[in-house]
Coordinates of C-alpha atoms in Angstrom, one line a residue:
Chain B
M21 CA -8.2 29.7 160.0
N22 CA -6.6 26.5 161.2
P23 CA -8.6 23.7 159.6
V24 CA -8.3 21.3 162.6
L25 CA -9.7 23.9 164.9
R26 CA -12.4 24.8 162.4
D27 CA -13.5 21.2 162.0
A28 CA -13.5 20.5 165.7
V29 CA -15.7 23.5 166.3
V30 CA -18.0 22.8 163.4
Q31 CA -18.6 19.3 164.7
M32 CA -20.0 20.6 167.9
V33 CA -22.2 23.2 166.3
P34 CA -25.6 21.8 165.3
Y35 CA -26.5 22.4 161.6
G36 CA -28.5 25.5 161.1
S37 CA -27.6 27.1 164.5
R38 CA -27.9 30.7 165.3
V39 CA -24.3 31.6 166.3
L40 CA -22.7 34.5 168.1
D41 CA -18.9 34.6 167.5
L42 CA -17.2 36.7 170.2
G43 CA -14.0 38.1 168.9
C44 CA -14.8 36.8 165.4
G45 CA -11.6 38.2 163.8
D46 CA -12.0 38.5 160.0
G47 CA -15.2 36.4 160.1
A48 CA -13.7 33.3 158.5
M49 CA -15.3 30.9 161.0
L50 CA -18.8 32.4 160.7
A51 CA -18.5 32.6 156.9
Y52 CA -17.7 28.9 156.9
L53 CA -20.6 28.0 159.3
Q54 CA -22.9 30.1 157.1
Q55 CA -21.8 28.6 153.8
Q56 CA -21.2 25.0 154.8
H57 CA -23.3 24.5 157.9
G58 CA -26.6 26.4 157.4
C59 CA -25.8 28.7 160.3
S60 CA -26.7 32.4 160.7
G61 CA -25.7 35.0 163.3
Y62 CA -23.3 37.7 164.1
G63 CA -19.7 38.2 164.9
V64 CA -18.5 40.6 167.6
E65 CA -15.3 42.5 167.0
I66 CA -13.5 45.5 168.3
D67 CA -10.9 45.9 165.6
D68 CA -11.7 48.2 162.6
A69 CA -9.9 46.2 160.0
N70 CA -11.6 43.0 161.2
V71 CA -15.0 44.7 161.1
L72 CA -14.3 45.7 157.5
A73 CA -13.1 42.2 156.6
C74 CA -16.4 40.8 158.0
V75 CA -18.5 43.2 156.0
K76 CA -16.5 42.3 152.9
R77 CA -17.1 38.6 153.2
G78 CA -20.8 39.0 154.0
V79 CA -20.6 38.2 157.7
E80 CA -22.8 40.3 159.9
V81 CA -20.6 41.9 162.6
V82 CA -21.3 44.1 165.6
Q83 CA -18.4 46.4 166.7
L84 CA -18.2 46.2 170.4
N85 CA -15.6 46.0 173.1
L86 CA -16.2 42.7 174.8
D87 CA -14.9 44.1 178.1
Q88 CA -18.0 46.2 178.2
G89 CA -20.1 43.1 178.4
L90 CA -22.9 41.4 176.3
S91 CA -25.9 43.5 177.4
M92 CA -26.7 43.8 173.7
F93 CA -27.8 40.2 173.6
D94 CA -30.7 38.6 175.4
D95 CA -30.6 35.4 177.6
Q96 CA -30.4 32.2 175.6
S97 CA -30.9 34.0 172.3
F98 CA -28.3 32.0 170.4
D99 CA -27.9 28.3 169.9
V100 CA -24.1 28.6 170.2
V101 CA -21.8 31.3 171.4
L102 CA -18.2 30.9 170.2
Q103 CA -15.1 32.2 172.0
I104 CA -12.4 31.0 169.6
D105 CA -9.0 32.1 171.0
T106 CA -10.6 35.2 172.5
L107 CA -10.4 34.5 176.2
Q108 CA -6.7 35.4 176.4
H109 CA -7.4 38.9 175.2
L110 CA -10.2 39.7 177.7
R111 CA -9.8 41.7 180.9
N112 CA -12.9 40.1 182.4
A113 CA -12.5 36.6 181.1
Q114 CA -14.5 35.2 184.0
T115 CA -17.5 37.5 183.4
M116 CA -17.4 36.8 179.7
L117 CA -17.5 33.1 180.4
V118 CA -20.7 33.4 182.4
E119 CA -22.1 35.8 179.8
T120 CA -21.3 33.2 177.1
V121 CA -23.6 30.6 178.6
R122 CA -26.2 33.2 179.6
V123 CA -26.6 34.3 175.9
G124 CA -26.0 30.9 174.3
R125 CA -27.5 27.5 175.0
M126 CA -24.1 26.2 174.2
G127 CA -20.7 27.8 174.6
I128 CA -17.6 26.8 172.8
V129 CA -14.4 28.1 174.2
T130 CA -10.9 27.6 172.9
F131 CA -7.6 29.0 174.0
P132 CA -3.9 28.3 174.0
N133 CA -3.0 25.7 176.6
F134 CA 0.0 27.0 178.5
A135 CA 0.6 23.6 180.1
H136 CA 1.4 22.0 176.7
W137 CA 4.7 20.3 177.2
P138 CA 6.9 22.5 175.0
N139 CA 5.7 25.5 177.0
R140 CA 6.5 23.7 180.2
L141 CA 10.0 22.8 178.9
S142 CA 10.6 26.3 177.9
V143 CA 9.7 27.7 181.3
L144 CA 11.7 25.0 183.0
L145 CA 14.7 26.3 181.0
G146 CA 13.9 29.7 182.2
R147 CA 12.3 31.3 179.1
M148 CA 8.8 32.2 178.1
P149 CA 7.7 30.0 175.2
V150 CA 7.4 31.2 171.6
T151 CA 5.5 28.6 169.6
K152 CA 3.1 28.3 166.7
K153 CA 0.1 28.7 169.1
L154 CA 1.9 31.3 171.2
P155 CA 3.9 33.0 168.6
F156 CA 4.7 36.3 170.4
E157 CA 7.6 37.3 172.6
W158 CA 6.6 37.9 176.2
Y159 CA 7.1 41.7 175.7
D160 CA 4.9 42.2 172.7
T161 CA 2.2 39.6 173.1
P162 CA -1.5 40.7 172.7
N163 CA -2.4 38.0 175.2
I164 CA -3.1 39.5 178.5
R165 CA -3.3 36.2 180.3
V166 CA -2.3 32.6 179.8
G167 CA -4.0 29.6 181.4
T168 CA -4.0 25.8 181.2
F169 CA -6.5 23.1 180.2
A170 CA -6.6 22.1 183.9
D171 CA -7.0 25.7 185.1
F172 CA -10.1 26.1 183.0
F173 CA -11.8 23.1 184.6
S174 CA -11.5 24.7 188.0
L175 CA -12.8 28.1 186.7
A176 CA -15.8 26.4 185.1
K177 CA -16.5 24.6 188.3
K178 CA -16.2 27.8 190.3
N179 CA -18.8 29.4 188.0
Q180 CA -21.1 26.4 188.1
L181 CA -20.7 25.8 184.4
H182 CA -21.5 22.5 182.9
I183 CA -18.7 21.1 180.8
Q184 CA -20.3 19.0 178.1
D185 CA -17.1 18.1 176.4
A186 CA -13.4 19.0 176.8
F187 CA -10.4 18.0 174.7
G188 CA -7.2 19.2 173.2
L189 CA -6.2 20.0 169.7
Q190 CA -2.9 19.5 167.8
D191 CA -2.2 20.0 164.2
D192 CA -2.9 16.3 163.5
G193 CA -6.3 16.3 165.3
V194 CA -8.1 15.8 168.6
V195 CA -6.2 15.0 171.7
R196 CA -8.2 13.2 174.4
R197 CA -5.4 11.5 176.3
W198 CA -3.5 13.8 178.7
P199 CA -4.6 17.0 176.8
N200 CA -3.2 19.2 179.5
V201 CA 0.3 18.0 178.5
R202 CA -0.1 16.9 174.9
A203 CA -2.3 19.7 173.3
A204 CA -1.4 23.2 172.3
T205 CA -5.1 24.2 172.1
A206 CA -7.7 23.6 174.8
V207 CA -11.3 23.2 173.7
F208 CA -14.4 23.3 176.0
Q209 CA -18.0 22.8 175.2
L210 CA -20.1 24.4 177.9
S211 CA -23.6 25.2 179.1
A212 CA -25.1 26.8 182.2
L213 CA -25.5 24.1 184.8
N214 CA -29.3 24.7 185.2
N215 CA -30.0 23.9 181.5
Chain U
M12 CA -14.1 68.9 139.9
S13 CA -17.0 66.5 140.5
F14 CA -19.4 65.2 137.9
I15 CA -22.1 67.5 136.6
V16 CA -25.6 67.1 137.7
S17 CA -28.8 69.1 137.4
P18 CA -31.9 69.2 139.7
Q19 CA -35.3 68.0 138.6
S20 CA -38.7 68.6 140.0
L21 CA -42.0 66.7 140.0
S22 CA -45.5 68.0 140.9
F23 CA -48.0 65.8 142.7
D24 CA -51.8 66.5 142.6
Q25 CA -52.9 63.6 144.8
P26 CA -53.4 65.0 148.3
L27 CA -50.9 63.9 150.9
Q28 CA -52.5 63.2 154.3
L29 CA -50.2 64.3 157.0
Q30 CA -49.6 62.6 160.4
G31 CA -50.5 65.8 162.2
G32 CA -53.9 65.9 160.6
G33 CA -53.2 68.4 157.9
V34 CA -53.3 67.7 154.1
L35 CA -51.1 69.0 151.4
R36 CA -53.4 69.1 148.4
Q37 CA -50.7 69.6 145.9
Y38 CA -47.0 69.8 146.2
K39 CA -43.8 69.4 144.3
L40 CA -40.6 67.6 145.2
S41 CA -37.1 68.6 144.0
Y42 CA -34.8 65.7 143.4
E43 CA -31.6 64.7 141.6
T44 CA -30.5 61.3 140.2
Y45 CA -27.1 60.0 139.5
G46 CA -26.2 56.9 137.6
E47 CA -28.5 54.7 135.5
L48 CA -31.5 52.7 136.5
N49 CA -30.9 49.1 135.4
A50 CA -33.3 47.1 133.2
D51 CA -35.1 45.4 136.1
R52 CA -35.2 48.6 138.1
S53 CA -33.5 47.0 141.1
N54 CA -30.4 49.2 141.7
A55 CA -32.0 52.3 143.1
V56 CA -30.6 53.9 146.3
L57 CA -32.5 56.7 148.0
I58 CA -30.4 59.2 150.0
C59 CA -32.3 61.0 152.7
H60 CA -31.1 64.4 154.0
A61 CA -30.8 65.8 157.5
L62 CA -31.6 69.2 158.9
N63 CA -30.0 71.7 156.5
A64 CA -29.2 69.6 153.4
S65 CA -31.1 69.0 150.3
H66 CA -31.6 66.8 147.2
H67 CA -28.2 68.0 146.0
V68 CA -26.3 65.0 147.4
A69 CA -23.5 64.7 144.9
G70 CA -21.9 66.1 141.9
S71 CA -21.7 69.8 140.9
Y72 CA -23.8 72.2 138.9
L73 CA -22.5 73.4 135.6
A74 CA -20.3 76.5 135.8
E75 CA -21.0 76.9 139.5
D76 CA -17.8 76.9 141.6
K77 CA -18.0 75.1 145.0
S78 CA -21.4 73.6 144.2
Q79 CA -20.5 70.0 145.3
G80 CA -23.3 68.1 146.8
W81 CA -23.4 67.6 150.6
W82 CA -22.4 63.9 150.4
D83 CA -20.1 64.2 147.4
N84 CA -17.3 62.4 149.2
M85 CA -19.7 59.4 149.7
V86 CA -21.7 59.3 146.5
G87 CA -20.4 59.3 142.9
P88 CA -18.5 57.3 140.3
G89 CA -16.1 54.9 142.0
K90 CA -17.1 56.2 145.5
A91 CA -18.5 54.2 148.4
V92 CA -22.0 54.5 146.9
D93 CA -20.8 53.9 143.4
T94 CA -23.0 55.6 140.8
N95 CA -21.5 53.4 138.1
R96 CA -23.5 50.6 139.8
F97 CA -26.3 52.2 141.6
F98 CA -29.0 54.7 140.5
V99 CA -28.9 57.2 143.3
I100 CA -31.8 59.5 144.1
G101 CA -31.6 62.5 146.4
V102 CA -34.8 64.2 147.3
N103 CA -35.6 67.5 149.1
N104 CA -38.1 67.0 151.9
L105 CA -41.5 68.8 152.2
G106 CA -41.2 71.9 154.3
S107 CA -37.6 72.4 153.4
C108 CA -36.3 75.5 151.5
F109 CA -34.4 74.1 148.6
G110 CA -37.2 73.7 146.0
S111 CA -39.7 71.2 147.3
T112 CA -42.9 72.7 148.6
G113 CA -42.2 74.6 151.8
P114 CA -43.2 77.5 153.9
M115 CA -41.9 80.1 151.5
H116 CA -44.3 78.9 148.7
I117 CA -47.8 80.0 147.9
N118 CA -50.6 78.2 149.8
P119 CA -53.0 77.4 146.9
E120 CA -55.9 77.7 149.3
T121 CA -55.3 81.2 150.3
G122 CA -53.2 82.5 147.5
R123 CA -50.7 83.8 150.1
I124 CA -47.3 82.5 151.2
Y125 CA -47.6 79.7 153.7
G126 CA -45.2 81.0 156.3
A127 CA -46.2 79.7 159.7
D128 CA -49.3 78.1 158.1
F129 CA -47.3 75.4 156.5
P130 CA -48.5 72.2 158.1
V131 CA -46.3 70.3 160.5
V132 CA -44.6 67.5 158.7
T133 CA -43.1 64.3 160.2
V134 CA -40.4 61.8 159.2
E135 CA -43.3 59.5 158.3
D136 CA -44.9 62.1 156.1
W137 CA -41.6 62.6 154.3
V138 CA -41.2 58.9 153.7
N139 CA -44.7 58.8 152.3
A140 CA -43.9 61.6 149.9
Q141 CA -40.6 60.0 148.9
A142 CA -42.5 56.8 148.2
R143 CA -44.7 58.7 145.7
L144 CA -41.6 60.0 144.0
L145 CA -40.4 56.4 143.6
D146 CA -43.8 55.5 142.2
S147 CA -43.5 58.2 139.6
L148 CA -39.9 57.0 138.7
G149 CA -41.2 53.5 138.3
I150 CA -39.2 52.0 141.2
D151 CA -41.0 49.4 143.3
Q152 CA -38.1 48.3 145.5
L153 CA -35.0 50.1 146.5
A154 CA -31.7 48.4 146.8
A155 CA -31.1 50.6 149.8
V156 CA -32.2 53.7 151.7
M157 CA -29.4 55.6 153.3
G158 CA -29.2 58.6 155.6
G159 CA -27.3 60.2 158.4
S160 CA -28.7 61.8 161.5
L161 CA -32.3 62.8 160.7
G162 CA -31.7 61.1 157.3
G163 CA -31.0 57.9 159.2
M164 CA -34.3 58.3 161.0
Q165 CA -36.0 58.4 157.5
A166 CA -34.1 55.2 156.5
L167 CA -35.3 53.5 159.6
S168 CA -38.8 54.7 159.1
W169 CA -38.7 53.4 155.5
S170 CA -38.0 49.9 156.9
L171 CA -41.1 50.2 159.0
Q172 CA -43.5 52.0 156.7
F173 CA -42.7 50.1 153.5
P174 CA -40.8 47.1 154.7
H175 CA -41.0 45.4 151.3
R176 CA -39.9 48.4 149.2
L177 CA -36.3 48.3 150.4
R178 CA -33.7 45.5 150.7
H179 CA -31.2 47.5 152.9
A180 CA -31.3 50.3 155.3
V181 CA -28.1 52.2 156.0
V182 CA -28.6 54.2 159.2
I183 CA -25.7 56.5 160.1
A184 CA -25.1 58.6 163.2
S185 CA -28.8 58.3 164.1
S186 CA -31.2 57.5 166.8
P187 CA -34.5 55.8 167.4
N188 CA -35.8 59.1 168.9
L189 CA -34.4 62.2 170.5
N190 CA -33.7 62.3 174.2
A191 CA -34.7 65.3 176.4
E192 CA -31.3 67.0 176.0
N193 CA -31.6 66.8 172.3
I194 CA -35.1 68.2 172.2
A195 CA -33.9 70.9 174.6
F196 CA -31.3 72.0 172.1
N197 CA -33.9 72.1 169.3
E198 CA -36.2 74.2 171.5
V199 CA -33.5 76.8 172.3
A200 CA -32.9 77.1 168.5
R201 CA -36.6 77.5 167.9
R202 CA -37.1 80.1 170.6
A203 CA -34.1 82.1 169.2
I204 CA -36.0 82.2 165.8
A205 CA -39.5 82.7 167.1
T206 CA -38.6 85.5 169.4
D207 CA -36.6 87.4 166.8
P208 CA -38.6 90.7 166.2
D209 CA -38.3 90.0 162.5
F210 CA -40.1 86.7 162.7
H211 CA -43.6 88.2 162.8
G212 CA -45.2 84.9 163.9
G213 CA -43.7 83.2 160.9
H214 CA -45.3 85.6 158.4
F215 CA -42.2 87.7 157.9
Y216 CA -42.1 87.3 154.1
A217 CA -44.8 89.9 153.6
Q218 CA -42.9 92.3 155.8
G219 CA -39.8 92.1 153.6
V220 CA -37.6 91.0 156.5
I221 CA -35.8 87.8 157.6
P222 CA -35.3 86.8 161.2
K223 CA -31.6 86.5 160.7
R224 CA -30.7 87.0 164.3
G225 CA -32.7 84.0 165.4
L226 CA -31.3 81.9 162.5
R227 CA -27.8 82.9 163.4
I228 CA -28.2 81.9 167.1
A229 CA -29.9 78.7 166.1
R230 CA -27.1 77.8 163.8
M231 CA -24.4 78.7 166.3
L232 CA -26.0 76.5 168.9
G233 CA -26.5 73.7 166.5
H234 CA -22.9 73.9 165.3
I235 CA -21.5 73.6 168.8
T236 CA -23.5 70.4 169.3
Y237 CA -22.3 68.9 166.0
L238 CA -18.7 69.1 167.0
S239 CA -16.8 67.5 169.8
D240 CA -15.0 69.2 172.7
D241 CA -11.7 67.7 171.4
V242 CA -12.0 68.9 167.8
M243 CA -13.1 72.4 168.9
N244 CA -10.1 72.6 171.2
S245 CA -7.6 71.3 168.7
K246 CA -9.0 73.6 166.0
F247 CA -9.5 76.8 168.1
G248 CA -8.4 76.2 171.6
R249 CA -8.2 79.6 173.3
L250 CA -6.6 81.3 170.3
L251 CA -7.5 85.0 169.9
Q252 CA -8.9 86.5 166.8
E253 CA -6.4 89.4 166.7
G254 CA -3.1 89.8 168.4
E255 CA -2.1 88.2 171.7
I256 CA -3.6 90.5 174.3
F257 CA -7.2 90.8 175.4
K258 CA -9.3 93.7 174.2
Y259 CA -11.3 93.5 177.5
S260 CA -14.5 94.0 175.5
T261 CA -17.7 92.1 176.2
Q262 CA -19.2 92.5 172.7
E263 CA -16.4 92.4 170.2
V264 CA -15.0 89.1 168.9
E265 CA -12.2 88.1 171.2
F266 CA -11.6 84.3 170.6
Q267 CA -11.4 82.6 167.3
I268 CA -14.2 80.2 168.2
E269 CA -16.5 83.2 168.4
S270 CA -15.5 84.4 165.0
Y271 CA -16.0 81.0 163.6
L272 CA -19.5 80.6 165.1
R273 CA -20.5 84.1 164.0
Y274 CA -19.4 83.3 160.5
Q275 CA -21.3 80.0 160.4
G276 CA -24.4 81.8 161.7
D277 CA -24.1 84.6 159.2
K278 CA -23.7 82.2 156.3
F279 CA -26.6 80.0 157.4
S280 CA -29.0 83.0 157.9
E281 CA -28.3 84.0 154.3
Y282 CA -29.7 80.8 152.8
F283 CA -31.9 78.9 155.3
D284 CA -35.5 79.6 155.9
A285 CA -36.7 80.3 159.5
N286 CA -39.9 78.4 159.3
T287 CA -38.1 75.4 157.7
Y288 CA -35.8 75.3 160.7
L289 CA -38.8 75.2 163.1
L290 CA -40.5 72.5 161.0
I291 CA -37.4 70.2 160.6
T292 CA -36.4 70.4 164.2
R293 CA -40.0 69.5 165.1
A294 CA -39.9 66.5 162.8
L295 CA -36.7 65.4 164.7
D296 CA -38.5 65.8 168.0
Y297 CA -41.6 63.9 167.0
F298 CA -39.9 60.8 165.5
D299 CA -40.3 57.9 167.9
P300 CA -41.4 54.6 166.2
A301 CA -41.3 52.8 169.6
A302 CA -43.9 55.2 171.1
A303 CA -46.8 53.1 169.6
Y304 CA -45.3 50.1 171.4
Q305 CA -45.1 51.6 174.9
G306 CA -41.5 52.4 174.1
N307 CA -40.5 48.9 173.2
L308 CA -38.2 49.3 170.3
Q309 CA -37.8 45.6 169.7
Q310 CA -41.6 45.3 169.0
A311 CA -41.5 48.4 166.9
L312 CA -38.8 47.1 164.7
A313 CA -40.4 43.7 164.3
K314 CA -42.0 44.9 161.1
A315 CA -38.6 45.7 159.4
T316 CA -37.4 43.0 157.0
A317 CA -34.5 44.9 155.4
K318 CA -30.9 44.2 156.1
F319 CA -29.3 46.9 158.1
L320 CA -25.9 48.6 158.4
L321 CA -25.6 51.0 161.3
V322 CA -22.6 53.3 161.9
S323 CA -22.0 55.6 164.8
F324 CA -19.0 57.8 165.8
T325 CA -17.5 57.6 169.2
T326 CA -17.3 61.4 169.9
D327 CA -20.8 62.1 168.6
W328 CA -22.7 63.2 171.7
R329 CA -25.7 64.5 169.8
F330 CA -26.5 61.1 168.3
A331 CA -24.4 59.0 170.6
P332 CA -23.2 55.4 169.8
A333 CA -25.5 54.2 172.7
R334 CA -28.5 55.3 170.6
S335 CA -27.3 53.3 167.6
R336 CA -26.7 50.3 169.9
E337 CA -30.3 50.4 171.0
M338 CA -31.3 50.0 167.4
V339 CA -28.8 47.2 166.9
K340 CA -30.0 45.4 170.0
A341 CA -33.7 45.6 168.8
L342 CA -32.8 44.3 165.4
V343 CA -30.7 41.5 166.8
A344 CA -33.5 40.5 169.1
N345 CA -35.7 40.3 166.0
Q346 CA -33.1 38.1 164.4
R347 CA -32.6 40.6 161.6
Q348 CA -29.5 40.8 159.5
V349 CA -27.5 43.8 160.9
S350 CA -24.0 45.0 161.0
Y351 CA -22.8 47.8 163.2
A352 CA -19.6 49.8 163.2
E353 CA -18.5 52.3 165.8
I354 CA -16.0 54.5 164.2
D355 CA -13.4 56.1 166.6
A356 CA -13.4 59.5 165.0
P357 CA -12.7 62.8 166.8
H358 CA -15.2 65.0 164.9
G359 CA -18.4 64.5 166.8
H360 CA -21.7 64.3 164.9
D361 CA -20.2 66.0 161.9
A362 CA -18.0 62.9 161.3
F363 CA -20.8 61.4 159.2
L364 CA -20.1 64.0 156.5
L365 CA -16.3 63.9 156.6
D366 CA -13.6 61.8 155.0
D367 CA -12.6 59.0 157.3
P368 CA -11.1 56.1 155.4
R369 CA -12.4 53.5 157.8
Y370 CA -15.9 54.9 157.5
L371 CA -15.9 55.3 153.8
S372 CA -14.4 51.9 153.1
L373 CA -16.9 50.2 155.4
V374 CA -19.9 51.8 153.6
G375 CA -18.2 51.0 150.3
A376 CA -17.7 47.4 151.3
Y377 CA -21.4 47.2 152.3
F378 CA -22.6 48.6 149.0
E379 CA -20.3 46.2 147.2
R380 CA -22.1 43.4 149.0
I381 CA -25.4 44.9 147.9
S382 CA -24.4 45.0 144.3
L383 CA -23.1 41.4 144.5
E384 CA -26.5 40.3 145.8
E385 CA -27.9 42.2 143.0
A386 CA -25.9 40.2 140.5
A387 CA -26.7 36.9 142.2

């Protein structure tokens, strides 16, 4: 787990929160939140190896396909719902975004920012980018969509989500100036507008 | 060759009040144990069996070929439920036919074989009896209760009847109750047995006969529902038993699947008791912890304090993943610690007894966690 991303997320999560981590991978983030930040909760994962890894590290995990929705979880039943680099793998990213703020009082969404300048440069030169944040060739990437920091703003607006904070991340830390150009990772802290 | 085990038995004189109103004044329970109970008696794991299994969970009997326990791939030294770490108890349920008091035993009140007079027993009754066995073994709290199918229902019921006597419940390929289709399958099986002319209203023992026809049909039907369409097709497809041309007979075995089912039915009718089949399928039908809460499973599970692992199998249509998800949802809503795995296995309900490395390593990892908590 990238420590800059981890620290940025942990800063937004109130101590002792009940956390639902959508696409929790091997459970590293939740394990950290449990051990260092007094949190409890569950990860949601589809991959067998990741489910096993979670059980091994003592992270509660529920094996579900996120594309089937979050009917397992009640409205506002978690303090925080995480979508850490999950959105780019989802078929129904928009629905899942709405679900995230239905289930959680706060949603934290991160994803690779396709408008980061090296990506722009690469496309300008006629090739899809292969970078640290987007390390796959176009023909074998597990990401089924790419989007930009700026795109997410308009999606959030369209779905009447309240953006509590938004910034970019680079290896050396938080990017608040021109994140759509200067940051490889986009980070959004959200809630339902009517909260 | 597996490790060598031997069955034990304990008699109880304190009457057991049954949910259905009856009382068992005295009874005995057959059980087996594997591994060593540790000094603070905290490493015990109870394994609950399903319809046709028994207390013989793991290991083999001395000088008996092919006598491996029914969950020998799961339980044993170095296995997922590691008997080098855990003291594992398998117990045969009341009403069964493998040693514990059941319908083929003498009713002390009449001096005759119980037969159909054996009282109806429920999952809750079994759990009460299991708790008494633990009392006798000096075990206050189990590290875990584990079971598949009907055994999973017992593990769930443990967490509700004795929430403080277990730390973990491992509920595999199970359900919070049976749906109408599932009860319907049980009813067809029961009618097959009860309408067999050799059944004699359940008092066939005195007649020196066994309602084998009914048992065979019941088993054939059950067996179909424990498999998946895919696995049956890949194993048998439309293959013929003999040759490559039809016999054009309505009664002879034509397809391999027919031969297989007949064989399974014959085998079963040789060792399983007809009254036991009726009793155990009824216990399945009756189990419904949410019923006392107007069907609200979340409220029903509020009592459970154990940590849970649930596992289901994608092709299991008798105890479908959706039913496991209902339990997970209710536990999550109660903010209980729960993990859930949905194993993409082709084998239907039977998958819970088979060797799937994802399944076995997951359960193994969970028990590893239990034993680390133990040490902490």
